[in-house]
Short mmCIF file of C-alpha atoms in Angstrom, two decimals:
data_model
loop_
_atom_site.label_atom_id
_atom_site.label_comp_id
_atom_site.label_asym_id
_atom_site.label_seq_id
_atom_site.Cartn_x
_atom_site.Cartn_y
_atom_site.Cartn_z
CA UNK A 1 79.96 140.41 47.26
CA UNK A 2 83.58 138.80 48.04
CA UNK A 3 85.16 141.18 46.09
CA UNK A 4 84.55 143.67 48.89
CA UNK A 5 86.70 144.57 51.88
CA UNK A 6 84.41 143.59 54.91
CA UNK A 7 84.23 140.90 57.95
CA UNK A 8 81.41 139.27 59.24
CA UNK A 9 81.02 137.29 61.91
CA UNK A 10 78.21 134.91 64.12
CA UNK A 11 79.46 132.54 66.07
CA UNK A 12 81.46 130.07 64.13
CA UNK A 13 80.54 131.22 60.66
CA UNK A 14 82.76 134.19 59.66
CA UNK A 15 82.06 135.96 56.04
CA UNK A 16 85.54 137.36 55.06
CA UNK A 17 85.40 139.69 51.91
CA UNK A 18 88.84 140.46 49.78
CA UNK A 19 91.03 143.04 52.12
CA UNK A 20 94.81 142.54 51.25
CA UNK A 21 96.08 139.65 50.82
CA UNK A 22 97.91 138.39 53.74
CA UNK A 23 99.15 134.98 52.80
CA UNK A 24 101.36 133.76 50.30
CA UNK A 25 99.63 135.74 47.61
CA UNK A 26 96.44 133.33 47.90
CA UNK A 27 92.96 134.55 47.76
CA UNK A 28 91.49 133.79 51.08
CA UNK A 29 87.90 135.35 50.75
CA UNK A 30 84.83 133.68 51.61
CA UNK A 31 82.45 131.88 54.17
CA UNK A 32 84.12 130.00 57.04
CA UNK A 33 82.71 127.47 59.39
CA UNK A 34 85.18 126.74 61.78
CA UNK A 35 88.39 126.04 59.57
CA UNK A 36 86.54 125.18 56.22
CA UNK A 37 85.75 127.86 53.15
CA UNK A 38 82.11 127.14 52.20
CA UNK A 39 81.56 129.37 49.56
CA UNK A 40 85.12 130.76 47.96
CA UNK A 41 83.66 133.57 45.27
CA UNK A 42 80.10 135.26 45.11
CA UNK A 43 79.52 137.76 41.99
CA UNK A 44 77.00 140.01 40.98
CA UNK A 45 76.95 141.35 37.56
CA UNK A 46 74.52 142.70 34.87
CA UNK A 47 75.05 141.85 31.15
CA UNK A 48 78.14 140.35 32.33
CA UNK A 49 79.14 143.51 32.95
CA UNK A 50 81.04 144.56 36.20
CA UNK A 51 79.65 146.59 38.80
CA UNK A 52 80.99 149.43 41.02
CA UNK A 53 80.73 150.32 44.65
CA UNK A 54 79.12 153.11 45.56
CA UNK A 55 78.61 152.06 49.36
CA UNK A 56 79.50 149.38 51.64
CA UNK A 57 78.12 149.74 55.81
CA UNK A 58 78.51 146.93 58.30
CA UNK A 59 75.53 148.38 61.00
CA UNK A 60 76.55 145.37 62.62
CA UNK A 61 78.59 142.53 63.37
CA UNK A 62 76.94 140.17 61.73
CA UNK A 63 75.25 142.52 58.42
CA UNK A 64 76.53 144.23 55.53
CA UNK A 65 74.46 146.82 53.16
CA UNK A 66 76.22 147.03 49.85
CA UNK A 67 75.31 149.38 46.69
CA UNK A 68 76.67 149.02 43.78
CA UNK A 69 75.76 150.28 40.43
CA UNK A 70 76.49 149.83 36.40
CA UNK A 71 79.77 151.82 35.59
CA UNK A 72 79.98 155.32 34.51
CA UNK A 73 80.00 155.85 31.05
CA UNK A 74 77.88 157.83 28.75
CA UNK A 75 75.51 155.13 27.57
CA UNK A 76 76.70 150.98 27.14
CA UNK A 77 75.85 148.71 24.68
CA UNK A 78 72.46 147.59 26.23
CA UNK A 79 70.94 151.56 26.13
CA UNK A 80 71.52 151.92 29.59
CA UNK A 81 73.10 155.23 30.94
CA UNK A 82 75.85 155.33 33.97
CA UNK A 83 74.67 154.19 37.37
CA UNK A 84 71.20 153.75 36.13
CA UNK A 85 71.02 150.56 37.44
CA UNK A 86 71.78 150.39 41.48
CA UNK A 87 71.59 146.58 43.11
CA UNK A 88 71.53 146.64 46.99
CA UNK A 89 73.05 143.64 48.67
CA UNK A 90 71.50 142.80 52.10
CA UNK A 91 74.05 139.99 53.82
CA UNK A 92 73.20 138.72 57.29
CA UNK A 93 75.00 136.06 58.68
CA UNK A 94 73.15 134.05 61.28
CA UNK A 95 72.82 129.87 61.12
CA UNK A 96 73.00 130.27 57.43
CA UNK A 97 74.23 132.98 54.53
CA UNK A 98 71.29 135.21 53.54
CA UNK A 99 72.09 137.31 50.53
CA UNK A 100 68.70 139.50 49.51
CA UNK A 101 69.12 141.64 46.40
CA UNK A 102 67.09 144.60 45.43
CA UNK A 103 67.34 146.06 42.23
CA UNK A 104 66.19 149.58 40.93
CA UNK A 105 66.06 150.88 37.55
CA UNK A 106 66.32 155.21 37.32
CA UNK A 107 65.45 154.49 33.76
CA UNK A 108 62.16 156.49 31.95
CA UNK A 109 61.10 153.25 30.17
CA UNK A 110 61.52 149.48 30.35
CA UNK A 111 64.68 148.24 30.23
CA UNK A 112 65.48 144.46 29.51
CA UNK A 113 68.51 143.18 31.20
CA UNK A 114 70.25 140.39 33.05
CA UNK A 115 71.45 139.33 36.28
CA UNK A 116 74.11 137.18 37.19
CA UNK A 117 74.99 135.78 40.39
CA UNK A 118 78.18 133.68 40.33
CA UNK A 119 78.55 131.40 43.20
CA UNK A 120 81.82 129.04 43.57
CA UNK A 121 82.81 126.42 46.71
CA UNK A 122 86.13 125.33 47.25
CA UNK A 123 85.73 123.55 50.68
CA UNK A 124 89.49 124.23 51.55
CA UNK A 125 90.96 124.18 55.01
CA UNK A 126 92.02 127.52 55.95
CA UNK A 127 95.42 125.94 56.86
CA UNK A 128 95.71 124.81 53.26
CA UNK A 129 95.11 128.23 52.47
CA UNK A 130 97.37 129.47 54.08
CA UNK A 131 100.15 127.20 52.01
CA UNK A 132 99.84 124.23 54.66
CA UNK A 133 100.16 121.06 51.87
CA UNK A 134 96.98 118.09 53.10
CA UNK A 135 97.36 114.70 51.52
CA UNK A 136 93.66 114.71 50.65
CA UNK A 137 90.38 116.88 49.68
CA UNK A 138 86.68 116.27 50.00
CA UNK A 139 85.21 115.66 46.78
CA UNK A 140 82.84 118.29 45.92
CA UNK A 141 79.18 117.26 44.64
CA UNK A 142 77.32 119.90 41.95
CA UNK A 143 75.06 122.40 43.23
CA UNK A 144 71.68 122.11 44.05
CA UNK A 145 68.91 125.02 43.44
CA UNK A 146 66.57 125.01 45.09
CA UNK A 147 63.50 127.46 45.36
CA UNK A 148 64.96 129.91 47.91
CA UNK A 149 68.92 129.40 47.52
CA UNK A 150 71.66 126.89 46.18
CA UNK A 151 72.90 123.86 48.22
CA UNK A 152 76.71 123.24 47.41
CA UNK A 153 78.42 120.45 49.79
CA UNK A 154 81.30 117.83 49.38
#
């Protein structure tokens, strides 16, 4: 999802997908509250296997629609033929991050496959980002699943 060129924005949360790079050469995608990155990378992928963009809309401020399919080739490893597989990413940014995939097969028969989504938090300050040097970091704790998301903090 980050590795799209988009904004979001509600209130003091602020989604900011990878545009061109504007700093120092450092990566500043992610989800901001206030000055802090709360979530630093979020992937989708099937078989390990990167995904293209076919569409990206922003029918609002604060929502992104994204499509994005296997890549074109003839036929991969798994049996699967070019863009038979399309994921739709539903992001809407309100008190929280709400990322709702759907995922449709244009296949004639069952096809087994997986899904990956990669999820990393950095909890920088956007002034450290942006090469400013702090004398300390929060210490990050491992995620938590839970049943209807992942709870990272530090």
């Amino acid at each position: 999802m980050l590795d799209f060129d988009f904004l979001l924005k509600h209130n003091e949360l602020c989604l900011v997908g990878r545009g061109p790079v504007l700093h120092h050469g450092l990566g500043e995608a992610g989800l901001y509250a206030r000055d802090t990155r709360f979530l630093s990378a979020c992937s989708v992928t099937l078989d390990d296997e990167p995904l293209e963009l076919l569409d990206l809309q922003t029918p609002a401020p604060n929502i992104a629609l994204i499509a994005i399919a296997n890549l074109p080739a003839n036929q991969d490893g798994a049996g699967r033929w070019s863009r038979s597989m399309l994921i739709q990413q539903e992001i809407v940014l309100a008190t929280d991050l709400v990322m709702t995939l759907t995922i449709r097969s244009y296949h004639t028969e069952t096809v087994t496959t997986r899904l990956d989504v990669r999820l990393a938090a950095d909890f920088r300050d956007m002034f450290d980002l942006r090469g400013f040097a702090f004398c300390t970091r929060p210490a990050v704790q491992p995620a938590v699943v839970r049943d209807h998301g992942v709870l990272v903090s530090a």
